[in-house]
Coordinates of C-alpha atoms in Angstrom, one line a residue:
M1 CA -0.2 0.0 0.1
V2 CA 2.7 2.3 1.2
E3 CA 4.7 1.5 -2.6
T4 CA 1.3 2.3 -4.5
L5 CA 0.6 5.4 -3.1
F6 CA 4.6 6.7 -3.2
S7 CA 4.4 5.6 -6.9
E8 CA 0.5 7.6 -7.2
K9 CA 1.9 10.4 -6.1
C10 CA 4.9 10.6 -8.3
L11 CA 3.2 10.3 -11.5
C12 CA 0.4 12.7 -10.7
H13 CA 4.3 15.2 -9.8
L14 CA 5.0 13.9 -13.1
E15 CA 2.2 15.1 -15.3
K16 CA 1.5 18.5 -13.1
I17 CA 4.9 20.0 -14.0
S18 CA 4.6 18.7 -17.9
M19 CA 2.0 21.6 -17.8
R20 CA 4.3 24.1 -16.4
A21 CA 7.7 22.8 -17.7
R22 CA 8.8 26.3 -18.9
D23 CA 8.5 27.7 -15.4
E24 CA 10.2 24.4 -13.8
Q25 CA 13.1 24.7 -16.1
N26 CA 14.0 28.1 -15.2
E27 CA 13.4 27.6 -11.9
L28 CA 15.8 24.6 -12.0
L29 CA 18.6 26.2 -13.4
F30 CA 18.8 29.3 -11.2
R31 CA 18.3 26.5 -8.2
I32 CA 22.0 24.9 -9.2
L33 CA 23.2 27.9 -10.1
D34 CA 22.4 29.9 -7.4
K35 CA 23.2 26.6 -4.9
N36 CA 26.7 25.9 -6.4
K37 CA 27.7 29.5 -6.7
D38 CA 30.4 29.4 -4.2
T39 CA 31.7 26.0 -6.0
V40 CA 35.3 26.1 -7.5
F41 CA 33.3 25.6 -11.0
G42 CA 30.8 28.9 -9.9
K43 CA 33.9 30.7 -8.9
K44 CA 35.3 30.4 -12.0
Y45 CA 32.3 31.2 -14.1
G46 CA 30.7 33.1 -12.5
F47 CA 27.5 31.7 -11.6
S48 CA 26.4 34.4 -9.1
D49 CA 26.4 37.4 -12.0
I50 CA 24.4 35.0 -14.4
A51 CA 20.6 36.4 -14.6
S52 CA 18.7 35.4 -17.5
F53 CA 19.2 31.6 -19.8
E54 CA 21.2 33.9 -22.6
E55 CA 23.5 35.2 -20.5
Y56 CA 24.4 31.6 -18.8
Q57 CA 24.2 30.7 -22.5
K58 CA 26.9 33.1 -23.5
R59 CA 29.4 32.8 -20.1
I60 CA 29.1 29.0 -20.0
P61 CA 30.8 27.7 -23.2
Y62 CA 29.7 23.7 -24.2
T63 CA 31.8 20.8 -21.8
D64 CA 32.7 17.2 -22.6
Y65 CA 34.2 14.6 -20.0
S66 CA 37.7 15.9 -20.7
D67 CA 36.3 19.2 -19.1
Y68 CA 35.5 17.5 -15.8
E69 CA 38.4 14.7 -15.6
D70 CA 40.8 16.8 -13.7
L71 CA 38.2 17.7 -11.4
I72 CA 36.6 14.7 -10.6
E73 CA 39.8 13.3 -9.8
R74 CA 39.9 15.9 -6.8
E75 CA 36.0 14.8 -5.8
I76 CA 37.5 10.8 -5.8
A77 CA 39.7 11.8 -3.4
G78 CA 37.5 13.5 -0.8
E79 CA 37.8 17.4 -2.1
R80 CA 34.5 18.7 -1.7
G81 CA 33.1 21.6 -3.5
V82 CA 34.0 21.4 -6.8
F83 CA 30.8 21.4 -8.8
T84 CA 28.3 21.3 -6.4
S85 CA 28.1 22.4 -2.6
E86 CA 26.1 19.1 -2.3
P87 CA 28.5 15.8 -1.6
P88 CA 28.6 13.2 -4.2
F89 CA 27.7 10.1 -2.3
F90 CA 27.9 7.4 -5.0
F91 CA 30.4 7.9 -8.2
C92 CA 28.2 6.2 -11.8
I93 CA 30.3 4.3 -14.1
S94 CA 29.6 5.0 -18.0
S95 CA 28.9 2.8 -20.3
G96 CA 31.0 4.2 -22.4
S97 CA 30.6 4.0 -26.4
L98 CA 34.6 4.3 -26.8
G99 CA 37.6 3.9 -24.3
K100 CA 37.8 3.6 -20.5
S101 CA 34.8 3.4 -18.7
K102 CA 34.3 7.3 -16.6
F103 CA 32.9 8.3 -13.4
F104 CA 30.6 10.5 -12.6
P105 CA 29.5 12.4 -9.3
L106 CA 26.4 11.9 -8.1
T107 CA 24.3 13.6 -5.0
M108 CA 21.9 12.4 -3.4
T109 CA 19.2 15.0 -5.2
D110 CA 19.7 13.7 -8.4
A111 CA 19.5 10.1 -6.6
R112 CA 16.0 10.7 -5.2
L113 CA 15.1 12.1 -8.6
Q114 CA 15.6 8.9 -10.3
H115 CA 14.1 7.2 -7.1
I116 CA 10.8 9.2 -8.0
Y117 CA 10.9 8.9 -11.5
W118 CA 12.0 5.2 -12.2
D119 CA 11.1 3.2 -8.9
G120 CA 7.6 6.0 -8.4
A121 CA 6.1 7.1 -11.5
I122 CA 7.3 3.9 -13.5
R123 CA 5.1 1.5 -11.5
A124 CA 2.0 4.0 -11.4
I125 CA 2.4 3.7 -15.5
I126 CA 2.4 0.3 -15.6
R127 CA -0.3 -0.3 -12.8
R128 CA -2.7 2.8 -15.0
D129 CA -1.3 0.6 -18.5
L130 CA -2.7 -2.7 -17.4
K131 CA -5.3 -1.7 -15.2
Q132 CA -7.4 -5.0 -15.6
Y133 CA -4.3 -7.1 -13.3
S134 CA -3.5 -6.3 -9.2
E135 CA -0.9 -5.6 -7.5
E136 CA -0.1 -8.7 -6.9
E137 CA -0.7 -9.6 -10.2
L138 CA 2.0 -7.0 -11.7
F139 CA 4.4 -7.0 -8.8
G140 CA 4.5 -9.9 -6.4
N141 CA 7.2 -11.6 -7.6
I142 CA 10.0 -10.2 -10.0
F143 CA 12.6 -11.4 -12.1
L144 CA 15.2 -9.4 -12.3
M145 CA 17.8 -10.1 -14.3
C146 CA 20.1 -6.7 -14.4
D147 CA 22.9 -6.6 -11.7
T148 CA 23.2 -4.1 -8.9
F149 CA 26.9 -5.2 -7.2
L150 CA 27.6 -3.9 -3.8
T151 CA 31.2 -1.9 -5.2
N152 CA 32.7 0.8 -3.7
M153 CA 35.4 3.2 -4.5
P154 CA 39.2 3.0 -2.8
D155 CA 37.5 5.1 0.5
G156 CA 34.5 3.2 0.9
A157 CA 31.9 5.4 -1.6
I158 CA 29.9 3.6 -3.1
N159 CA 30.0 3.5 -6.8
G160 CA 28.0 1.4 -9.7
V161 CA 26.1 1.9 -12.9
R162 CA 23.5 4.7 -13.0
S163 CA 20.8 1.9 -12.7
G164 CA 21.5 0.7 -9.7
V165 CA 22.0 4.2 -7.9
S166 CA 18.2 3.9 -6.5
A167 CA 18.4 0.9 -5.4
R168 CA 21.6 0.7 -3.5
M169 CA 20.6 3.8 -1.4
Q170 CA 17.3 1.2 -0.2
Y171 CA 19.5 -1.2 0.3
S172 CA 21.6 1.2 2.6
D173 CA 18.7 2.7 4.5
N174 CA 17.1 -1.0 4.6
T175 CA 13.9 -0.1 2.7
Y176 CA 14.5 -2.5 -0.3
P177 CA 11.8 -4.7 -0.9
F178 CA 13.1 -7.6 -1.4
E179 CA 9.7 -9.0 -0.9
L180 CA 8.3 -8.5 -4.6
Y181 CA 12.1 -10.7 -6.1
Y182 CA 12.1 -14.2 -7.0
A183 CA 15.8 -14.5 -5.4
P184 CA 17.4 -13.8 -1.8
K185 CA 19.2 -10.8 -1.7
E186 CA 23.0 -12.2 -1.6
V187 CA 21.6 -13.3 -5.5
L188 CA 20.1 -9.6 -6.0
F189 CA 23.2 -7.6 -4.6
P190 CA 26.3 -9.6 -5.6
E191 CA 29.5 -8.6 -3.4
E192 CA 31.9 -9.5 -6.3
L193 CA 31.9 -8.8 -9.9
I194 CA 31.2 -11.8 -11.3
D195 CA 29.2 -13.2 -14.2
M196 CA 25.6 -14.1 -12.1
Q197 CA 23.6 -15.2 -15.2
Y198 CA 23.3 -19.3 -13.8
V199 CA 22.6 -18.1 -10.7
K200 CA 19.4 -15.9 -11.4
F201 CA 18.9 -18.4 -14.0
R202 CA 18.3 -21.1 -11.8
F203 CA 16.5 -19.5 -8.8
A204 CA 14.0 -17.4 -11.9
L205 CA 13.1 -21.5 -13.3
A206 CA 12.3 -22.5 -10.0
Q207 CA 9.6 -20.8 -10.0
K208 CA 6.3 -20.9 -11.9
D209 CA 4.8 -17.5 -10.9
I210 CA 7.5 -15.0 -11.9
T211 CA 4.8 -11.9 -12.4
A212 CA 7.3 -9.2 -14.1
I213 CA 10.8 -9.8 -15.8
H214 CA 13.0 -6.1 -15.2
A215 CA 16.5 -5.9 -17.1
N216 CA 18.4 -2.6 -18.2
F217 CA 19.1 -3.2 -22.1
V218 CA 17.3 -5.0 -24.6
H219 CA 20.2 -6.3 -26.0
K220 CA 21.6 -7.9 -22.4
T221 CA 18.3 -9.7 -22.3
V222 CA 18.4 -11.3 -25.8
A223 CA 21.6 -12.2 -25.2
A224 CA 20.6 -13.6 -21.5
L225 CA 18.0 -15.8 -22.8
R226 CA 20.3 -17.3 -25.7
Y227 CA 22.8 -18.1 -23.3
L228 CA 19.5 -19.9 -21.7
T229 CA 18.6 -21.9 -24.5
S230 CA 21.9 -22.9 -25.3
H231 CA 22.4 -24.4 -22.3
W232 CA 18.5 -25.9 -21.8
E233 CA 19.3 -29.0 -21.3
L234 CA 22.0 -28.9 -18.7
F235 CA 20.0 -26.5 -17.1
L236 CA 17.2 -29.3 -16.8
S237 CA 19.6 -31.6 -15.6
D238 CA 20.7 -28.8 -12.7
I239 CA 17.3 -28.7 -11.7
E240 CA 16.5 -32.4 -11.8
S241 CA 19.6 -33.1 -10.0
G242 CA 20.2 -29.9 -7.6
N243 CA 23.7 -30.1 -8.7
V244 CA 25.5 -27.3 -10.9
D245 CA 27.4 -29.0 -14.4
P246 CA 30.9 -27.7 -14.1
S247 CA 30.6 -26.7 -17.7
F248 CA 29.3 -23.5 -16.2
G249 CA 32.5 -22.5 -14.4
I250 CA 30.2 -21.1 -11.6
N251 CA 32.9 -20.6 -8.8
E252 CA 32.8 -22.7 -5.4
K253 CA 31.5 -19.8 -3.5
W254 CA 27.8 -20.0 -5.8
T255 CA 28.0 -23.9 -6.6
A256 CA 28.4 -24.2 -2.7
Y257 CA 25.2 -21.8 -2.3
V258 CA 22.9 -23.2 -5.3
K259 CA 22.9 -26.0 -3.7
E260 CA 21.9 -25.3 0.0
H261 CA 19.2 -23.2 -2.0
L262 CA 17.6 -25.3 -4.3
P263 CA 17.2 -28.4 -4.0
P264 CA 16.5 -31.7 -6.0
D265 CA 13.4 -30.6 -8.3
P266 CA 12.1 -33.3 -10.2
E267 CA 8.7 -32.1 -10.8
R268 CA 9.6 -28.8 -12.2
A269 CA 12.5 -29.9 -14.5
A270 CA 9.7 -32.1 -16.1
Q271 CA 7.7 -29.6 -16.6
L272 CA 10.2 -27.6 -18.3
R273 CA 11.9 -30.4 -20.9
A274 CA 7.7 -30.7 -22.1
F275 CA 9.1 -26.8 -24.0
S276 CA 12.4 -29.0 -25.8
G277 CA 12.1 -29.0 -29.1
P278 CA 13.8 -27.7 -32.3
D279 CA 10.8 -24.9 -31.6
L280 CA 11.9 -23.7 -27.1
A281 CA 13.1 -20.4 -28.0
S282 CA 9.5 -19.7 -29.8
G283 CA 7.3 -17.6 -26.9
L284 CA 9.7 -18.8 -24.1
I285 CA 8.9 -16.6 -22.2
K286 CA 5.4 -17.4 -21.6
K287 CA 6.1 -21.0 -21.3
I288 CA 8.4 -21.0 -18.9
W289 CA 6.4 -18.2 -16.7
P290 CA 2.8 -18.5 -17.8
E291 CA 2.1 -15.7 -15.2
V292 CA 4.1 -13.3 -17.1
K293 CA 2.1 -9.6 -17.2
Y294 CA 5.0 -7.4 -18.5
L295 CA 8.9 -6.6 -19.7
R296 CA 10.0 -3.8 -18.2
L297 CA 13.7 -3.0 -20.2
S298 CA 15.1 -0.2 -22.3
D299 CA 14.6 -0.5 -25.7
G300 CA 14.4 1.9 -28.8
M301 CA 15.6 2.7 -32.4
Q302 CA 19.2 1.9 -31.2
F303 CA 18.7 -1.7 -30.8
H304 CA 17.6 -2.7 -33.4
P305 CA 17.0 -5.9 -34.4
F306 CA 17.3 -7.2 -31.0
S307 CA 13.9 -5.6 -30.2
K308 CA 12.5 -8.0 -33.4
Q309 CA 14.8 -10.8 -31.3
L310 CA 13.1 -10.2 -28.1
E311 CA 9.2 -10.3 -29.0
S312 CA 10.1 -13.3 -30.7
Y313 CA 11.2 -14.7 -27.6
S314 CA 8.5 -13.2 -25.4
G315 CA 5.8 -14.3 -27.4
G316 CA 3.4 -11.5 -27.3
I317 CA 4.1 -10.1 -23.6
P318 CA 3.9 -6.2 -23.5
L319 CA 6.6 -4.0 -23.0
Y320 CA 7.5 -1.4 -20.7
P321 CA 10.5 0.0 -22.7
L322 CA 11.8 2.3 -19.0
V323 CA 14.0 5.1 -20.0
F324 CA 16.3 6.9 -22.0
A325 CA 19.1 8.3 -19.3
A326 CA 22.7 8.3 -19.6
S327 CA 25.5 8.2 -16.6
E328 CA 25.1 11.6 -16.9
G329 CA 21.8 12.3 -15.5
V330 CA 18.2 11.2 -16.5
F331 CA 16.3 12.6 -18.9
C332 CA 13.5 11.0 -19.5
I333 CA 10.5 8.0 -19.0
A334 CA 8.6 5.8 -21.4
Q335 CA 5.2 7.1 -22.1
G336 CA 2.9 4.1 -21.6
V337 CA 3.0 0.1 -22.0
G338 CA 3.8 -0.5 -25.8
K339 CA 4.3 3.2 -26.3
K340 CA 8.1 2.6 -27.4
D341 CA 10.3 5.6 -29.0
S342 CA 8.2 8.3 -27.3
Y343 CA 9.6 9.2 -23.6
I344 CA 8.5 12.0 -21.1
M345 CA 11.0 14.9 -20.7
L346 CA 11.4 14.9 -17.2
P347 CA 11.9 19.0 -16.7
D348 CA 12.7 19.0 -12.9
A349 CA 15.7 16.5 -13.4
C350 CA 18.0 18.2 -15.5
F351 CA 18.0 21.5 -17.6
F352 CA 18.3 20.9 -20.8
E353 CA 19.1 22.5 -24.1
F354 CA 19.2 21.4 -27.8
I355 CA 21.4 22.2 -30.8
P356 CA 19.5 22.2 -34.1
E357 CA 20.6 19.2 -35.9
E358 CA 20.7 21.0 -39.5
N359 CA 23.2 23.5 -37.6
E360 CA 24.6 22.7 -35.2
N361 CA 26.4 26.9 -35.4
A362 CA 22.6 27.8 -34.0
N363 CA 22.6 29.1 -30.4
T364 CA 20.8 26.4 -28.4
L365 CA 17.4 26.6 -27.8
P366 CA 15.1 25.7 -24.5
L367 CA 12.5 22.7 -24.3
W368 CA 9.9 25.4 -24.6
E369 CA 10.7 26.6 -28.1
L370 CA 11.0 22.3 -29.6
E371 CA 9.1 21.9 -32.1
K372 CA 7.7 18.3 -33.8
G373 CA 9.4 16.6 -36.2
K374 CA 12.2 18.3 -35.6
R375 CA 16.0 16.1 -34.9
Y376 CA 18.3 18.0 -32.0
E377 CA 21.7 17.2 -30.0
L378 CA 20.9 17.3 -26.3
V379 CA 22.7 19.4 -23.4
V380 CA 22.1 19.0 -19.8
T381 CA 23.1 20.3 -17.4
T382 CA 22.6 18.3 -14.2
V383 CA 22.0 18.8 -10.2
S384 CA 25.1 16.3 -10.1
G385 CA 27.6 19.0 -11.6
L386 CA 27.7 18.7 -15.6
Y387 CA 27.4 22.3 -17.0
R388 CA 26.4 22.3 -20.6
Y389 CA 27.4 19.0 -21.2
R390 CA 27.2 17.7 -24.8
M391 CA 25.4 14.3 -24.7
S392 CA 26.4 13.9 -28.4
D393 CA 22.6 12.1 -28.8
I394 CA 20.5 13.0 -31.4
I395 CA 17.0 13.2 -30.7
E396 CA 13.7 13.9 -32.7
V397 CA 10.2 15.3 -30.6
V398 CA 7.6 13.3 -30.9
G399 CA 5.0 14.9 -29.8
F400 CA 4.2 16.6 -26.5
L401 CA 2.7 16.1 -22.9
G402 CA 1.4 19.3 -22.1
T403 CA 4.2 21.9 -22.6
T404 CA 6.8 19.0 -22.4
P405 CA 8.0 16.8 -26.2
L406 CA 8.1 13.6 -25.9
I407 CA 11.1 12.7 -27.6
S408 CA 13.1 9.5 -29.5
A409 CA 16.6 8.8 -29.1
I410 CA 17.4 8.5 -32.7
Y411 CA 21.3 7.8 -32.0
R412 CA 24.9 8.7 -31.6
K413 CA 27.1 11.9 -32.6
G414 CA 30.2 10.0 -32.9
Q415 CA 28.7 6.5 -34.0
C416 CA 28.5 8.0 -37.8
I417 CA 31.3 6.6 -40.4
N418 CA 32.4 8.9 -42.0
L419 CA 35.3 8.0 -45.5
A420 CA 34.1 10.9 -48.6
G421 CA 31.6 13.2 -46.6
E422 CA 29.0 11.3 -46.2
N423 CA 28.1 10.9 -42.7
M424 CA 26.6 8.0 -42.5
N425 CA 24.5 6.8 -38.9
A426 CA 24.1 4.4 -37.1
V427 CA 20.7 4.4 -38.2
Q428 CA 20.6 4.7 -41.8
F429 CA 23.4 2.0 -41.2
E430 CA 20.5 -0.4 -39.3
N431 CA 18.5 0.7 -42.6
A432 CA 20.6 -0.6 -45.0
I433 CA 21.1 -4.4 -42.8
G434 CA 17.0 -4.9 -42.9
M435 CA 16.8 -4.1 -46.5
L436 CA 19.4 -6.5 -47.2
F437 CA 18.6 -9.3 -44.9
G438 CA 14.9 -8.6 -43.7
D439 CA 13.2 -11.1 -41.2
Q440 CA 16.2 -13.1 -41.3
E441 CA 17.3 -10.1 -38.7
L442 CA 16.1 -12.4 -35.7
F443 CA 18.8 -14.8 -36.3
T444 CA 22.0 -12.4 -36.4
K445 CA 24.0 -12.6 -33.1
G446 CA 25.5 -9.2 -34.3
Y447 CA 27.2 -6.4 -36.9
C448 CA 29.1 -3.6 -37.0
V449 CA 30.8 -2.1 -40.3
A450 CA 34.6 -0.1 -40.5
G451 CA 35.7 1.6 -43.5
N452 CA 38.9 -0.1 -44.7
C453 CA 40.5 2.8 -45.3
K454 CA 43.9 0.3 -46.7
I455 CA 42.5 0.3 -50.6
N456 CA 41.7 3.2 -52.9
P457 CA 39.3 4.6 -53.0
P458 CA 38.2 3.1 -49.1
C459 CA 35.3 1.5 -48.9
Y460 CA 33.0 0.7 -46.0
C461 CA 33.6 -3.2 -43.9
V462 CA 30.4 -4.6 -42.9
F463 CA 31.1 -7.8 -40.4
I464 CA 28.3 -10.4 -40.0
E465 CA 27.5 -12.7 -37.4
G466 CA 24.2 -15.1 -37.7
E467 CA 23.3 -17.8 -39.2
L468 CA 21.7 -16.2 -42.3
S469 CA 21.4 -16.7 -45.9
F470 CA 23.2 -14.3 -47.2
P471 CA 23.1 -13.3 -51.4
E472 CA 24.5 -14.6 -54.1
D473 CA 26.6 -11.4 -54.7
A474 CA 26.7 -9.8 -50.8
Q475 CA 28.6 -6.9 -51.7
K476 CA 26.7 -5.5 -54.4
A477 CA 23.4 -6.4 -52.8
M478 CA 25.4 -4.2 -49.1
D479 CA 26.2 -1.6 -51.4
D480 CA 22.4 -0.9 -52.7
A481 CA 21.1 -0.9 -50.2
F482 CA 23.9 1.5 -48.6
K483 CA 23.3 3.7 -50.9
Q484 CA 19.3 4.4 -50.5
S485 CA 19.5 4.0 -47.3
C486 CA 21.9 7.0 -47.0
P487 CA 22.3 9.8 -50.1
D488 CA 25.0 11.4 -49.6
Y489 CA 26.6 7.6 -49.7
K490 CA 25.4 7.0 -52.8
V491 CA 26.7 10.7 -54.2
A492 CA 30.1 9.7 -52.7
R493 CA 30.1 6.3 -54.3
D494 CA 28.9 8.0 -57.7
N495 CA 31.6 9.8 -57.6
G496 CA 34.2 7.3 -57.3
R497 CA 35.2 8.9 -53.5
I498 CA 34.1 5.0 -52.1
G499 CA 34.5 1.8 -53.4
Q500 CA 32.2 -1.2 -53.1
A501 CA 31.0 -2.1 -49.9
Q502 CA 32.8 -5.4 -48.5
V503 CA 31.4 -7.9 -46.7
I504 CA 32.7 -9.9 -44.0
R505 CA 30.9 -13.7 -42.3
L506 CA 32.1 -13.9 -38.1
M507 CA 33.1 -17.0 -37.2
P508 CA 30.3 -18.2 -34.6
G509 CA 30.3 -16.3 -30.7
S510 CA 32.5 -13.9 -31.9
F511 CA 30.6 -11.0 -30.4
E512 CA 30.3 -12.5 -27.2
E513 CA 33.8 -12.7 -27.8
F514 CA 34.9 -9.4 -28.1
E515 CA 32.3 -8.5 -24.9
C516 CA 33.8 -10.3 -22.3
S517 CA 37.3 -9.3 -23.8
F518 CA 36.9 -6.0 -24.3
S519 CA 35.1 -5.3 -21.4
S520 CA 37.4 -6.8 -19.0
R521 CA 40.4 -5.2 -20.5
E522 CA 39.6 -1.3 -20.7
G523 CA 37.7 -1.5 -17.3
K524 CA 34.0 -1.6 -17.9
R525 CA 31.6 -2.9 -16.4
S526 CA 29.3 -6.0 -18.4
E527 CA 26.1 -5.2 -17.1
Q528 CA 25.7 -1.8 -18.9
T529 CA 28.0 -2.4 -22.2
K530 CA 26.1 -1.0 -25.0
P531 CA 25.7 -2.3 -28.7
L532 CA 28.5 -1.8 -30.9
K533 CA 27.8 -0.5 -33.8
I534 CA 30.9 1.7 -35.9
L535 CA 34.2 0.0 -35.5
Q536 CA 35.9 3.5 -33.8
T537 CA 39.5 1.7 -33.9
K538 CA 42.2 0.2 -34.6
E539 CA 41.7 -2.5 -32.0
Q540 CA 38.4 -3.4 -32.6
I541 CA 38.8 -3.6 -36.4
S542 CA 41.9 -5.4 -36.0
F543 CA 39.5 -8.0 -33.8
F544 CA 36.9 -8.6 -36.0
E545 CA 39.4 -9.1 -39.2
G546 CA 40.8 -11.6 -37.2
K547 CA 37.0 -13.7 -36.7
E548 CA 36.3 -13.7 -40.7
L549 CA 34.2 -17.1 -41.5
N550 CA 36.1 -19.1 -44.0
K551 CA 37.9 -16.5 -45.2
R552 CA 35.5 -14.0 -47.9
S553 CA 32.9 -16.8 -47.8
Y554 CA 30.2 -14.1 -49.2
G555 CA 27.9 -16.7 -51.0
A556 CA 25.0 -18.1 -50.0
S557 CA 25.1 -20.5 -47.3

């Protein structure tokens, strides 16, 4: 009852402020400036003298992570009052599309805003959109696929990924609602950074009455379900016997834990064995857990084709597409169940500015001057101490809730390939892949593209893994798809500035090996890595070049 009242208040708050977005934004900006005028950053840029949005634009330059790196090191070392007068209580580890992980100090004010929207308003939206079900049927036994590790900075301050902030805060306060979840707290909050996939599935498979699945990203969820289906018979054997097969590579501690908490269950193994066969994956979630009412995870245009694959696994279970957010801040939550690519901006969570996509030299626009159908680059000022921070995310305004924009995340500016001025972005690349393979995208394990500048003229090199039938002339077919998807690519091809695309088929397991290898080497958290689409470094390109299957086997398979 307490959770219900809290969530309803949170949704009412969002609906109220969505009607007065301009006032909320102005109040937030000047609250941030006034509160932090005596910080190192505030004194440097004269926060106390700024009296208008236009003056803020002129006084503060755009920033990116390099502008904060040294100052963040001072925060990590214990110095206070660097960005905000409010001390950080959490260090957020970024997913970082490129390079090593980054740390962002995060204040309690920021964490509480996240709790209001991610835990409160989202819960109320799900209840509103699935009103035919009771509270118990929606939230009674949730399978939490994502991990929240109990990790810390060297001085003891807690750290982790943005999605785990609220849970860590509740865990520290002894207010986390363990009774709503499928497994003991040791499984929900591991103390060590290890792969918990097997353990989580063992606890979830033991139960028929899972009511919902909560996860982070759609591609991670699809990968987890692939893991389950590829080890299906071993899982059933372990459930039946109460053992842990050594081939799973589970350490002694967790092997003992699973055996202690999950005794042999031949009856459940027999129930699950009835689903074995060539069509196991189709509707898998509904087969295993018939009481699941919805899925809650981040989905959208940037995760295509994993969305299609999840639909196949889910058997038509409704999806709430969660949030548009980043380590840097909480920006939006999804408008409703089944409403993918329509996110409500949160006027009191960040101060937002927008650079028109067609003219990045133009002055930024405030939230209240956006137009439906237009695309913009997102710039944020956060309550945790980022000022006019360029996110490099391109969003499109798809509508309004009151006076607050509804947006769709389109692509990241850094995720483009440009050999001759064509600037093909990730969406255009995705569209070309869709043209080439159509429904076969359901069977792709991954694909990415890089520029091959070792030849003249340079060309695109597409790496693909999956059980696919390639066109007889895959090179030409890929090239034609690129021409249709990106007009500037066609111009560059017609002018001879770009050569015909190459297509390289990859060995099975290449993308999984890449993610494991590069996550550990670059210090990234495996639970928050995102799909790689456009290769940016020599090391990334070299990895995939070394995974070519049968050396230029482009023909039909």
